[in-house]
Structure formats: C-alpha cells, structure tokens
CSV table of C-alpha atoms and ligand atoms in Angstrom, one decimal:
chain,number,residue,atom,x,y,z
H,24,UNK,CA,-78.8,49.8,-184.5
H,25,UNK,CA,-78.4,46.9,-182.3
H,26,UNK,CA,-82.0,45.7,-181.4
H,27,UNK,CA,-82.4,42.2,-182.4
H,28,UNK,CA,-84.1,38.8,-181.5
H,29,UNK,CA,-82.8,35.3,-182.1
H,30,UNK,CA,-84.7,32.5,-183.9
H,31,UNK,CA,-84.3,29.4,-181.8
H,32,UNK,CA,-84.9,27.5,-184.8
H,33,UNK,CA,-81.7,28.6,-186.7
H,34,UNK,CA,-77.9,29.3,-185.5
H,35,UNK,CA,-77.5,32.6,-183.6
H,36,UNK,CA,-78.4,34.7,-186.8
H,37,UNK,CA,-80.3,37.6,-185.3
H,38,UNK,CA,-83.6,38.5,-186.9
H,39,UNK,CA,-84.1,42.1,-188.3
H,40,UNK,CA,-87.4,43.6,-187.1
H,41,UNK,CA,-89.1,45.4,-189.8
H,42,UNK,CA,-91.6,47.9,-190.1
H,43,UNK,CA,-93.4,48.1,-193.4
H,44,UNK,CA,-94.9,52.0,-194.0
H,45,UNK,CA,-97.3,51.5,-196.9
H,46,UNK,CA,-97.5,47.6,-196.3
H,47,UNK,CA,-100.8,47.4,-198.8
H,48,UNK,CA,-99.1,49.0,-201.8
H,49,UNK,CA,-97.2,47.3,-204.8
H,50,UNK,CA,-93.8,47.7,-202.9
H,51,UNK,CA,-95.1,47.0,-199.6
H,52,UNK,CA,-96.6,43.5,-200.8
H,53,UNK,CA,-93.2,42.8,-202.5
H,54,UNK,CA,-91.5,43.5,-199.3
H,55,UNK,CA,-93.8,41.1,-197.4
H,56,UNK,CA,-93.0,38.6,-200.3
H,57,UNK,CA,-89.5,38.8,-199.6
H,58,UNK,CA,-89.6,38.7,-196.0
H,59,UNK,CA,-91.7,35.5,-196.1
H,60,UNK,CA,-88.9,33.7,-198.1
H,61,UNK,CA,-86.7,34.5,-195.0
H,62,UNK,CA,-88.6,33.8,-191.9
H,63,UNK,CA,-85.2,32.9,-190.0
H,64,UNK,CA,-83.9,36.5,-190.9
H,65,UNK,CA,-86.5,38.7,-190.6
H,66,UNK,CA,-89.9,39.5,-188.1
H,67,UNK,CA,-92.8,41.6,-189.5
H,68,UNK,CA,-93.0,44.0,-186.7
H,69,UNK,CA,-95.1,46.8,-187.9
H,70,UNK,CA,-97.4,47.4,-190.9
H,71,UNK,CA,-99.3,50.3,-192.0
H,72,UNK,CA,-102.0,51.1,-194.4
H,73,UNK,CA,-104.0,54.0,-195.5
H,74,UNK,CA,-107.4,52.5,-197.3
H,75,UNK,CA,-107.0,49.1,-198.1
H,76,UNK,CA,-108.1,48.0,-194.7
H,77,UNK,CA,-109.2,44.3,-195.7
H,78,UNK,CA,-105.7,43.8,-197.1
H,79,UNK,CA,-104.1,45.0,-194.0
H,80,UNK,CA,-106.1,42.6,-191.9
H,81,UNK,CA,-104.9,39.7,-194.3
H,82,UNK,CA,-101.4,40.9,-194.0
H,83,UNK,CA,-101.7,40.8,-190.3
H,84,UNK,CA,-103.1,37.5,-190.1
H,85,UNK,CA,-100.2,36.2,-192.1
H,86,UNK,CA,-97.3,38.2,-190.8
H,87,UNK,CA,-98.5,38.3,-186.9
H,88,UNK,CA,-96.8,42.0,-186.6
H,89,UNK,CA,-96.6,43.4,-183.1
H,90,UNK,CA,-98.2,46.6,-184.4
H,91,UNK,CA,-100.7,48.0,-187.1
H,92,UNK,CA,-101.3,51.5,-187.7
H,93,UNK,CA,-104.0,53.2,-189.8
H,94,UNK,CA,-105.4,56.8,-190.4
H,95,UNK,CA,-108.3,57.2,-188.4
H,96,UNK,CA,-109.6,55.9,-184.9
H,97,UNK,CA,-112.7,54.6,-186.5
H,98,UNK,CA,-110.8,52.4,-188.9
H,99,UNK,CA,-108.5,51.2,-185.9
H,100,UNK,CA,-111.5,50.4,-183.6
H,101,UNK,CA,-112.8,47.9,-186.7
H,102,UNK,CA,-109.6,46.4,-187.0
H,103,UNK,CA,-108.9,45.9,-183.4
H,104,UNK,CA,-112.4,44.1,-183.3
H,105,UNK,CA,-111.1,41.9,-186.4
H,106,UNK,CA,-107.9,41.0,-184.9
H,107,UNK,CA,-109.1,40.3,-181.4
H,108,UNK,CA,-111.7,37.9,-183.1
H,109,UNK,CA,-108.9,36.2,-184.7
H,110,UNK,CA,-106.9,35.6,-181.8
H,111,UNK,CA,-104.1,38.0,-182.7
H,112,UNK,CA,-102.4,40.2,-180.3
H,113,UNK,CA,-101.2,43.0,-182.7
H,114,UNK,CA,-101.7,46.5,-181.3
H,115,UNK,CA,-103.5,49.0,-183.7
H,116,UNK,CA,-102.3,52.6,-183.7
H,117,UNK,CA,-104.1,55.6,-185.6
H,118,UNK,CA,-103.2,58.8,-187.0
H,119,UNK,CA,-100.0,60.4,-188.7
H,120,UNK,CA,-98.0,60.5,-185.4
H,121,UNK,CA,-98.2,56.6,-185.1
H,122,UNK,CA,-96.3,56.3,-188.6
H,123,UNK,CA,-93.5,58.5,-186.9
H,124,UNK,CA,-93.6,56.4,-183.8
H,125,UNK,CA,-93.5,53.1,-185.4
H,126,UNK,CA,-90.5,54.3,-187.7
H,127,UNK,CA,-88.7,55.5,-184.8
H,128,UNK,CA,-89.6,52.5,-182.5
H,129,UNK,CA,-86.7,51.4,-180.4
H,130,UNK,CA,-87.1,47.7,-181.3
H,131,UNK,CA,-87.2,48.2,-185.1
H,132,UNK,CA,-84.0,47.9,-187.0
H,133,UNK,CA,-85.2,48.5,-190.3
H,134,UNK,CA,-87.9,50.8,-192.1
H,135,UNK,CA,-89.2,50.0,-195.5
H,136,UNK,CA,-90.4,53.4,-196.7
H,137,UNK,CA,-93.1,52.4,-199.3
H,138,UNK,CA,-95.9,55.1,-198.8
H,139,UNK,CA,-96.5,57.3,-202.0
H,140,UNK,CA,-96.1,60.8,-202.0
H,141,UNK,CA,-94.8,63.6,-199.6
H,142,UNK,CA,-96.9,62.2,-196.9
H,143,UNK,CA,-94.1,59.7,-196.3
H,144,UNK,CA,-91.7,62.4,-195.4
H,145,UNK,CA,-92.2,62.8,-191.7
H,146,UNK,CA,-91.9,59.0,-190.9
H,147,UNK,CA,-88.8,58.9,-193.2
H,148,UNK,CA,-87.2,61.7,-191.1
H,149,UNK,CA,-88.1,60.1,-187.8
H,150,UNK,CA,-86.4,56.6,-189.0
H,151,UNK,CA,-83.2,58.7,-190.2
H,152,UNK,CA,-83.2,60.5,-186.9
H,153,UNK,CA,-83.4,57.1,-185.2
H,154,UNK,CA,-80.3,55.6,-187.0
H,155,UNK,CA,-82.6,52.9,-188.7
H,156,UNK,CA,-81.6,50.8,-191.9
H,157,UNK,CA,-83.9,53.0,-193.9
H,158,UNK,CA,-84.9,51.4,-197.4
H,159,UNK,CA,-86.4,54.0,-199.5
H,160,UNK,CA,-88.8,53.6,-202.0
H,161,UNK,CA,-90.6,56.8,-201.4
H,162,UNK,CA,-88.9,58.7,-203.8
H,163,UNK,CA,-91.2,62.0,-203.3
H,164,UNK,CA,-90.0,62.0,-199.4
H,165,UNK,CA,-86.4,62.8,-200.6
H,166,UNK,CA,-87.3,64.9,-203.5
H,167,UNK,CA,-89.2,67.0,-201.0
H,168,UNK,CA,-86.8,66.8,-198.0
H,169,UNK,CA,-83.6,67.2,-199.9
H,170,UNK,CA,-80.8,68.4,-197.9
H,171,UNK,CA,-82.9,68.1,-194.6
H,172,UNK,CA,-83.4,64.6,-195.3
H,173,UNK,CA,-79.7,63.9,-195.8
H,174,UNK,CA,-78.5,65.8,-192.8
H,175,UNK,CA,-81.0,63.8,-190.6
H,176,UNK,CA,-79.6,60.5,-192.2
H,177,UNK,CA,-75.9,61.6,-191.1
H,178,UNK,CA,-76.9,62.9,-187.7
H,179,UNK,CA,-79.0,60.1,-186.9
H,180,UNK,CA,-76.3,57.5,-188.3
H,181,UNK,CA,-79.1,55.8,-190.2
H,182,UNK,CA,-78.1,53.6,-193.1
H,183,UNK,CA,-80.0,54.5,-196.6
H,184,UNK,CA,-80.6,52.2,-198.7
H,185,UNK,CA,-82.2,53.0,-202.1
H,186,UNK,CA,-85.1,50.7,-203.4
H,187,UNK,CA,-86.1,52.5,-206.5
H,188,UNK,CA,-84.8,50.1,-209.1
H,189,UNK,CA,-82.3,52.5,-210.8
H,190,UNK,CA,-81.0,53.9,-207.9
H,191,UNK,CA,-80.2,50.3,-206.5
H,192,UNK,CA,-78.4,49.6,-209.6
H,193,UNK,CA,-76.3,52.4,-209.2
H,194,UNK,CA,-75.8,51.8,-205.6
H,195,UNK,CA,-74.7,47.9,-206.5
H,196,UNK,CA,-72.4,49.5,-209.1
H,197,UNK,CA,-70.4,51.3,-206.5
H,198,UNK,CA,-68.4,50.3,-203.8
H,199,UNK,CA,-70.1,49.3,-200.3
H,200,UNK,CA,-68.1,51.8,-198.4
H,201,UNK,CA,-69.2,54.9,-199.5
H,202,UNK,CA,-66.0,56.8,-198.6
H,203,UNK,CA,-64.6,55.3,-201.8
H,204,UNK,CA,-67.3,57.2,-203.8
H,205,UNK,CA,-66.0,60.7,-204.3
H,206,UNK,CA,-64.0,61.1,-207.3
H,207,UNK,CA,-65.1,57.9,-209.1
H,208,UNK,CA,-68.2,58.9,-211.2
H,209,UNK,CA,-68.1,60.8,-214.3
H,210,UNK,CA,-71.9,60.5,-214.6
H,211,UNK,CA,-74.7,58.3,-214.1
H,212,UNK,CA,-77.3,57.1,-216.6
H,213,UNK,CA,-80.8,56.4,-215.1
H,214,UNK,CA,-82.7,54.0,-217.7
H,215,UNK,CA,-86.2,54.6,-218.3
H,216,UNK,CA,-88.7,52.2,-220.3
H,217,UNK,CA,-90.2,55.4,-221.9
H,218,UNK,CA,-93.5,54.4,-220.6
H,219,UNK,CA,-96.7,53.4,-222.4
H,220,UNK,CA,-96.9,56.2,-224.5
H,221,UNK,CA,-93.4,56.5,-226.2
H,222,UNK,CA,-94.6,55.5,-229.5
H,223,UNK,CA,-98.1,57.3,-229.4
H,224,UNK,CA,-99.2,60.0,-232.0
H,225,UNK,CA,-98.6,63.2,-229.8
H,226,UNK,CA,-101.7,64.7,-231.2
H,227,UNK,CA,-104.0,62.0,-229.3
H,228,UNK,CA,-102.1,62.5,-225.9
H,229,UNK,CA,-105.2,64.8,-224.5
H,230,UNK,CA,-107.3,61.8,-224.9
H,231,UNK,CA,-105.5,59.5,-222.7
H,232,UNK,CA,-107.5,57.8,-219.9
H,233,UNK,CA,-106.3,57.1,-216.3
H,234,UNK,CA,-106.6,53.2,-217.2
H,235,UNK,CA,-104.4,53.6,-220.2
H,236,UNK,CA,-101.9,55.7,-218.3
H,237,UNK,CA,-101.7,53.1,-215.5
H,238,UNK,CA,-100.9,50.3,-217.9
H,239,UNK,CA,-97.2,50.2,-217.7
H,240,UNK,CA,-95.4,47.8,-220.3
H,241,UNK,CA,-93.3,45.9,-217.6
H,242,UNK,CA,-94.3,46.5,-214.1
H,243,UNK,CA,-97.5,46.6,-211.9
H,244,UNK,CA,-97.1,49.6,-209.7
H,245,UNK,CA,-99.6,52.0,-207.7
H,246,UNK,CA,-101.7,54.3,-209.9
H,247,UNK,CA,-99.5,57.4,-208.8
H,248,UNK,CA,-96.2,56.3,-210.0
H,249,UNK,CA,-98.1,54.7,-213.1
H,250,UNK,CA,-99.0,58.1,-214.2
H,251,UNK,CA,-95.9,59.5,-213.2
H,252,UNK,CA,-94.0,56.9,-215.5
H,253,UNK,CA,-96.3,57.8,-218.5
H,254,UNK,CA,-95.7,61.5,-218.2
H,255,UNK,CA,-92.1,60.7,-217.4
H,256,UNK,CA,-92.4,62.7,-214.3
H,257,UNK,CA,-91.1,59.6,-212.6
H,258,UNK,CA,-87.8,60.0,-214.2
H,259,UNK,CA,-87.8,63.7,-213.2
H,260,UNK,CA,-88.3,63.0,-209.5
H,261,UNK,CA,-85.5,60.1,-210.1
H,262,UNK,CA,-83.2,62.6,-211.3
H,263,UNK,CA,-83.5,64.7,-208.2
H,264,UNK,CA,-83.5,61.7,-206.1
H,265,UNK,CA,-80.1,60.5,-207.6
H,266,UNK,CA,-78.8,64.2,-207.0
H,267,UNK,CA,-79.1,63.6,-203.0
H,268,UNK,CA,-78.7,59.9,-202.7
H,269,UNK,CA,-75.2,59.9,-204.5
H,270,UNK,CA,-74.2,63.7,-204.1
H,271,UNK,CA,-74.0,64.4,-207.5
H,272,UNK,CA,-74.4,67.7,-209.7
H,273,UNK,CA,-77.4,67.7,-211.9
H,274,UNK,CA,-75.0,67.6,-215.0
H,275,UNK,CA,-73.7,64.3,-213.7
H,276,UNK,CA,-77.2,62.8,-214.1
H,277,UNK,CA,-78.5,61.7,-217.7
H,278,UNK,CA,-81.3,59.8,-218.8
H,279,UNK,CA,-81.6,57.0,-221.5
H,280,UNK,CA,-84.6,55.2,-222.7
H,281,UNK,CA,-84.4,51.4,-222.5
H,282,UNK,CA,-87.7,49.9,-223.5
H,283,UNK,CA,-86.8,46.2,-222.4
H,284,UNK,CA,-85.6,47.4,-218.8
H,285,UNK,CA,-83.0,44.8,-218.3
H,286,UNK,CA,-80.2,47.2,-217.8
H,287,UNK,CA,-81.5,49.1,-214.7
H,288,UNK,CA,-79.0,51.9,-214.8
H,289,UNK,CA,-75.4,52.7,-215.3
H,290,UNK,CA,-72.4,54.3,-213.9
H,291,UNK,CA,-69.9,56.0,-216.3
H,292,UNK,CA,-66.6,56.1,-214.3
H,293,UNK,CA,-63.8,58.7,-214.3
H,294,UNK,CA,-61.7,56.4,-216.7
H,295,UNK,CA,-65.0,56.0,-219.1
H,296,UNK,CA,-65.5,52.5,-218.1
H,297,UNK,CA,-68.9,51.8,-217.6
H,298,UNK,CA,-70.6,49.6,-214.8
H,299,UNK,CA,-74.3,48.4,-215.3
H,300,UNK,CA,-76.6,46.3,-213.2
H,301,UNK,CA,-78.6,43.8,-215.2
H,302,UNK,CA,-81.6,41.7,-214.2
H,303,UNK,CA,-85.3,40.9,-214.9
H,304,UNK,CA,-87.4,43.7,-213.9
H,305,UNK,CA,-88.7,42.8,-210.6
H,306,UNK,CA,-89.0,45.0,-207.5
H,307,UNK,CA,-88.1,42.0,-205.4
H,308,UNK,CA,-84.4,42.2,-206.6
H,309,UNK,CA,-83.9,45.9,-205.1
H,310,UNK,CA,-86.1,45.2,-202.0
H,311,UNK,CA,-83.9,41.9,-201.2
H,312,UNK,CA,-80.9,43.8,-201.7
H,313,UNK,CA,-81.8,46.8,-199.3
H,314,UNK,CA,-82.9,44.1,-196.8
H,315,UNK,CA,-79.7,41.9,-197.1
H,316,UNK,CA,-77.0,44.6,-197.8
H,317,UNK,CA,-74.1,44.0,-197.7
H,318,UNK,CA,-75.2,40.2,-198.3
H,319,UNK,CA,-77.3,39.1,-200.8
H,320,UNK,CA,-80.4,36.6,-200.4
H,321,UNK,CA,-83.0,34.8,-202.7
H,322,UNK,CA,-85.4,37.3,-203.9
H,323,UNK,CA,-87.9,35.2,-205.9
H,324,UNK,CA,-87.3,37.1,-209.0
H,325,UNK,CA,-86.5,34.8,-212.1
H,326,UNK,CA,-83.0,34.7,-213.8
H,327,UNK,CA,-82.3,36.1,-216.9
H,328,UNK,CA,-82.0,34.0,-219.8
H,329,UNK,CA,-79.4,35.6,-222.2
H,330,UNK,CA,-80.0,32.9,-224.9
H,331,UNK,CA,-83.6,34.2,-225.3
H,332,UNK,CA,-83.0,37.9,-224.4
H,333,UNK,CA,-82.8,39.4,-227.8
H,334,UNK,CA,-81.6,42.6,-228.6
H,335,UNK,CA,-81.2,45.8,-225.8
H,336,UNK,CA,-81.8,49.1,-227.3
H,337,UNK,CA,-81.2,52.4,-226.1
H,338,UNK,CA,-82.3,56.0,-227.3
H,339,UNK,CA,-82.4,59.6,-226.0
H,340,UNK,CA,-85.3,60.8,-224.1
H,341,UNK,CA,-87.7,63.2,-226.2
H,342,UNK,CA,-87.9,66.1,-224.2
H,343,UNK,CA,-91.0,67.6,-226.4
H,344,UNK,CA,-93.1,64.5,-226.0
H,345,UNK,CA,-92.3,64.7,-222.1
H,346,UNK,CA,-92.0,68.4,-221.3
H,347,UNK,CA,-91.9,67.5,-217.4
H,348,UNK,CA,-88.6,65.6,-217.5
H,349,UNK,CA,-86.5,68.8,-218.2
H,350,UNK,CA,-88.0,70.4,-215.0
H,351,UNK,CA,-85.9,68.1,-212.9
H,352,UNK,CA,-82.6,69.8,-214.0
H,353,UNK,CA,-84.4,73.2,-213.9
H,354,UNK,CA,-85.6,72.8,-210.4
H,355,UNK,CA,-82.4,71.4,-209.1
H,356,UNK,CA,-80.7,74.7,-210.4
H,357,UNK,CA,-83.5,76.9,-209.0
H,358,UNK,CA,-83.8,78.1,-205.4
H,359,UNK,CA,-83.9,75.5,-202.7
H,360,UNK,CA,-87.5,74.2,-202.4
H,361,UNK,CA,-88.2,74.4,-206.2
H,362,UNK,CA,-88.1,70.5,-206.1
H,363,UNK,CA,-90.8,70.5,-203.2
H,364,UNK,CA,-92.9,72.8,-205.4
H,365,UNK,CA,-92.6,70.3,-208.5
H,366,UNK,CA,-93.5,67.4,-206.4
H,367,UNK,CA,-96.4,68.9,-204.8
H,368,UNK,CA,-97.8,70.3,-208.1
H,369,UNK,CA,-97.2,67.0,-209.7
H,370,UNK,CA,-99.0,65.0,-206.9
H,371,UNK,CA,-102.1,67.4,-207.1
H,372,UNK,CA,-102.2,67.4,-210.8
H,373,UNK,CA,-102.0,63.6,-211.1
H,374,UNK,CA,-104.7,63.2,-208.5
H,375,UNK,CA,-106.8,65.4,-210.7
H,376,UNK,CA,-106.0,63.4,-213.7
H,377,UNK,CA,-107.0,60.1,-212.0
H,378,UNK,CA,-110.3,61.7,-210.7
H,379,UNK,CA,-110.8,62.7,-214.4
H,380,UNK,CA,-110.9,66.6,-213.6
H,381,UNK,CA,-108.2,67.5,-215.8
H,382,UNK,CA,-106.7,65.9,-219.2
H,383,UNK,CA,-103.3,63.9,-219.5
H,384,UNK,CA,-101.8,66.7,-221.4
H,385,UNK,CA,-102.9,69.1,-218.7
H,386,UNK,CA,-100.7,67.5,-215.8
H,387,UNK,CA,-97.8,69.4,-217.4
H,388,UNK,CA,-99.9,72.7,-217.6
H,389,UNK,CA,-100.7,72.6,-213.7
H,390,UNK,CA,-97.1,71.9,-212.8
H,391,UNK,CA,-95.5,74.5,-215.1
H,392,UNK,CA,-98.0,77.2,-213.9
H,393,UNK,CA,-97.5,76.2,-210.2
H,394,UNK,CA,-93.8,76.6,-210.5
H,395,UNK,CA,-94.3,79.9,-212.0
H,396,UNK,CA,-96.6,80.9,-209.2
H,397,UNK,CA,-94.9,79.7,-206.1
H,398,UNK,CA,-91.4,80.6,-205.3
H,399,UNK,CA,-89.9,79.3,-202.2
H,400,UNK,CA,-88.5,81.7,-199.7
H,401,UNK,CA,-84.8,81.6,-198.5
H,402,UNK,CA,-86.0,79.5,-195.1
H,403,UNK,CA,-88.3,77.4,-197.0
H,404,UNK,CA,-86.2,74.1,-196.4
H,405,UNK,CA,-85.1,74.9,-192.9
H,406,UNK,CA,-87.4,72.6,-191.0
H,407,UNK,CA,-89.8,69.9,-191.4
H,408,UNK,CA,-92.7,72.5,-190.6
H,409,UNK,CA,-91.5,75.0,-193.3
H,410,UNK,CA,-91.5,72.2,-196.1
H,411,UNK,CA,-94.9,71.0,-195.1
H,412,UNK,CA,-96.1,74.5,-195.4
H,413,UNK,CA,-94.3,75.1,-198.7
H,414,UNK,CA,-95.8,71.7,-199.9
H,415,UNK,CA,-99.2,72.9,-198.9
H,416,UNK,CA,-98.9,76.2,-200.4
H,417,UNK,CA,-97.8,74.5,-204.0
H,418,UNK,CA,-100.7,72.0,-203.7
H,419,UNK,CA,-103.5,74.6,-203.2
H,420,UNK,CA,-101.7,76.7,-206.0
H,421,UNK,CA,-102.0,73.6,-208.3
H,422,UNK,CA,-105.3,72.8,-207.3
H,423,UNK,CA,-106.5,76.3,-208.5
H,424,UNK,CA,-105.0,75.9,-211.5
H,425,UNK,CA,-106.7,72.5,-212.0
H,426,UNK,CA,-109.9,73.9,-211.2
H,427,UNK,CA,-109.6,76.7,-213.7
H,428,UNK,CA,-108.6,74.4,-216.5
H,429,UNK,CA,-111.3,71.9,-215.8
H,430,UNK,CA,-114.2,74.8,-216.1
B,506,NDP,P1,-99.2,52.2,-204.1
B,506,NDP,O1,-99.9,53.1,-204.4
B,506,NDP,O2,-99.1,50.7,-204.5
B,506,NDP,O3,-98.9,51.9,-202.4
B,506,NDP,C1,-98.7,53.1,-201.6
B,506,NDP,C2,-99.1,52.6,-199.9
B,506,NDP,O4,-98.9,53.8,-199.3
B,506,NDP,C3,-100.1,51.8,-199.8
B,506,NDP,O5,-99.8,51.1,-198.7
B,506,NDP,C4,-101.2,52.9,-199.4
B,506,NDP,O6,-102.1,52.4,-198.3
B,506,NDP,C5,-100.2,53.8,-198.5
B,506,NDP,N1,-100.6,55.5,-198.8
B,506,NDP,C6,-101.2,56.1,-199.6
B,506,NDP,N2,-101.4,57.2,-199.2
B,506,NDP,C7,-100.9,57.3,-198.1
B,506,NDP,C8,-101.0,58.5,-196.9
B,506,NDP,N3,-101.4,59.7,-197.2
B,506,NDP,N4,-100.5,58.2,-195.7
B,506,NDP,C9,-100.1,56.8,-195.4
B,506,NDP,N5,-100.0,55.9,-196.1
B,506,NDP,C10,-100.5,56.0,-197.5
B,506,NDP,O7,-97.8,52.4,-204.3
B,506,NDP,P2,-96.4,51.9,-204.7
B,506,NDP,O8,-96.0,50.9,-203.8
B,506,NDP,O9,-96.1,51.8,-206.1
B,506,NDP,O10,-95.2,53.1,-204.7
B,506,NDP,C11,-94.7,53.5,-203.3
B,506,NDP,C12,-93.5,54.2,-203.3
B,506,NDP,O11,-92.3,53.5,-204.0
B,506,NDP,C13,-93.9,55.5,-204.4
B,506,NDP,O12,-93.1,56.6,-203.7
B,506,NDP,C14,-93.2,55.0,-205.7
B,506,NDP,O13,-92.8,56.2,-206.2
B,506,NDP,C15,-92.1,54.1,-205.1
B,506,NDP,N6,-91.6,53.2,-206.2
B,506,NDP,C16,-92.6,52.2,-206.4
B,506,NDP,C17,-92.1,51.5,-207.6
B,506,NDP,C18,-93.1,50.3,-207.9
B,506,NDP,O14,-92.7,49.4,-208.6
B,506,NDP,N7,-94.6,50.0,-207.4
B,506,NDP,C19,-90.9,51.3,-208.1
B,506,NDP,C20,-90.0,52.2,-207.2
B,506,NDP,C21,-90.4,53.1,-206.6
B,506,NDP,P3,-103.4,51.8,-199.0
B,506,NDP,O15,-103.4,51.1,-200.3
B,506,NDP,O16,-103.9,51.0,-197.9
B,506,NDP,O17,-104.3,53.0,-199.5
B,507,MG,MG1,-87.5,53.8,-210.6
C-alpha cells in the first residue's frame, strides 16, 4: 500500500492510516494506546464497535477518525447525532458490509483485526485482498479461513503480521525476510500460562462460574478468550493459527506450560539452537511491533527486571485436564474444514457457558459432539460463502447439543 499523508509537524515521515476492527475491545483499546504515543506516525482512520457505543463515542472524540462503523442503522443514527453535537466530522456507517468496506478502503494502510470470533473473517479477507498491512489478533478468522485466508494474503500482496503474543514471539525469532524461513525450523514451542485452573481439583471443574473463568492470572482480556484460556482451547486455536502463519506441519507445533508468561514462545532451529522472545506480559508489545515492523517503537510496556524476576518454570500440558487441547492436532489431520467446525462449536459452547446455560466442563462435551456430528464436505473451504455455511451448520448443531445438555 502506498497511500500516506504527511504530518507537517515532523520531517517527511508518512503517517500510516489505521483502521481498527473491534476498537472497543481489549486489543482495540491497547492499539489506541500505542497509536496515541506516536501521533506523528499514525492516523486513526476508522474505528468499529459492536455493542459498547459509549466507549466508541469516547474513542471518536479522542481519535477523531474519518469513519466509525456499528452493526445497526439505529445505533448509527444515535452516534451520528452525538458526533455532530460534539462538532466532529466522523462519518458513521452501519452493517457488516461496512466492516469490509473500511478494511479495504483505498486510503487505509493498516488494519488491526481485533474483532472476536469468526465474525472477523469477512473483513480480514477484504483487507487481505486489498493488500493491506494486516495485523491479526483475531485468531478465529485464520482458524476458520485457513488456506483461503492465506491465499487471499498472497494474491492481494498483503503483509500479514501476527499480534497474538505467541505468534508475534515466533515471528520476532525468525528472519524479517520470509523467503529465508523454510528449512530453518525443527519445531516451535507455544507457551501457555495454563490458565486459572492449572492447579484446581478436577473434581470441582463442573462448578466453575463465568467470573472465575474470566479471571486470568496475567492478562485482562475479553470474556471469550478468557474462557478459552481457562479451557486451553485458546492454545488449541493458536496451534492451528501457527500452522497457517508459519506454514508448519502439525507435528512441528508443540505446547509448553510456562505460568510466568515471560517467555512468549520459542523456535527450536534445525541445529537445536533455541530462540525465544521475552518481555513483560503486555499486548502493547506485539501490537507496537505489528504497527512498526520492521522497525521498533516505544510500546508503553514496562521493562523486564532480571534481578527481581525469579525462577521461570516450564512443564508439559496436562491433556486429561484440558481435553480440548488435543483437538487442534486432530482437526488439522482431519478433512479441511474440521478446524472451522471446531471453532464454531467452541464459540457456541463458550457463549452458552457465559450465559450460564451449560457448565464449564460441558464446553468440551459440546465441542466433541459437534465434531462427531458435522463432517465438512470436500468443497467446504472453497469460498467464503461455503465456510460461512459450514460455520452456521456447526453452530446450530452445537446449539442443539447445548440445549439438550441444559435440560
Ligand atoms: P473483546 O471481547 O475485548 O473485544 C472484541 C471486539 O470485537 C470489541 O470491539 C467488540 O465490540 C467487537 N465485536 C464483538 N463481536 C462482534 C461482531 N459479531 N461483529 C463485529 N464486531 C464484534 O476481545 P479481545 O480484544 O480480548 O480479543 C479480540 C481478538 O484478539 C480475539 O480473537 C482474541 O482471541 C484475540 N486476542 C486477544 C488477546 C487479548 O489479550 N485480549 C491476546 C491475543 C489474541 P463491542 O465491545 O463494542 O461489543
Ligand atoms: Mg495468545
């Protein structure tokens, strides 16, 4: 992408115009925090939200974006009035298509994909097709999109930059030039905190409440990814995400528990040299790297103090405690589309758990039964429409199981 503006207050540095999909969420607000530290480098071009309209209004007042987007026309009308009353010129769009239009807007240089869930896939594909710098936090989009997503990135000439901290770590351990990746990696180690229930008595897992599940030891994140961290389905999704981002076989991806979350992931090279990326657990580091790659900019994160850090520990994941984790490798070996079924079942099960319709331990039951019931056809991954149909089918099957379990 060549579209740029020049900030007259600095030398000739071109400003990146950034569109944040999911601006009101945890990753979205951290992105705005990093952008706010570098007004000479970045311009907030577009912000999107789903339900937190008051937060979006505040973000508009602060970032003065050219566009904002919300799901419904009635939300848009209210926001337009508020924006007008505040003397802003932000244009407010509505509907799912608006997300794609903004992600592909000719004046946008960079897209932060920070929507949660498969809902982020269409705008991610639009950004990929349009050749943007695509910063991907929305792992579900890649888990569902798989080869279709990666083909769109190469066909569109987009630059895909991982924001998930583990994948950013791997990316930071590899040469900047992708052409030099092949043949270098023996395997990668994705680290995981083990979530809040690493030491909990398995007999009490059934009584875990949504608030307990959302209390992550090191990160304040959205509720869906918090539950995913507690079940380790987040790590399962990350294994699938890594398969596509780094073009690895399932056998080349391993998981290790590292409760302190200081080592964000590791590459074991062909010669058995191990490269790791370390830092305080703060999403602003991978976000800043995505925004500035291949340069580095100040992120706002605090520095590691090795004199007070203490011990760093590592252990094998407990596949009996976290039965969902193994599904990553199983679905990667199964017919294409199985990872999309896994993701849809998980999204439906987590929503049912957060709404207190099913118990914590039943999340896995819903996922396992959905994978048994929904078998993707040979053309399930050929197009966005086919993937969305598979996603809808798997969701409705998962919903039925959740209903049956609830009664
Ligand atoms: P949040 O729930 O905090 O934020 C999600 C954002 O997406 C919000 O802006 C929300 O709008 C918007 N949104 C929700 N549903 C829809 C929808 N159907 N259509 C359009 N927009 C929608 O999530 P996080 O920021 O925690 O996570 C975002 C993504 O990043 C996830 O895929 C997660 O796995 C990934 N990620 C997050 C990390 C973290 O530290 N939080 C770390 C690594 C990856 P609103 O709030 O207005 O309802
Ligand atoms: Mg992660």
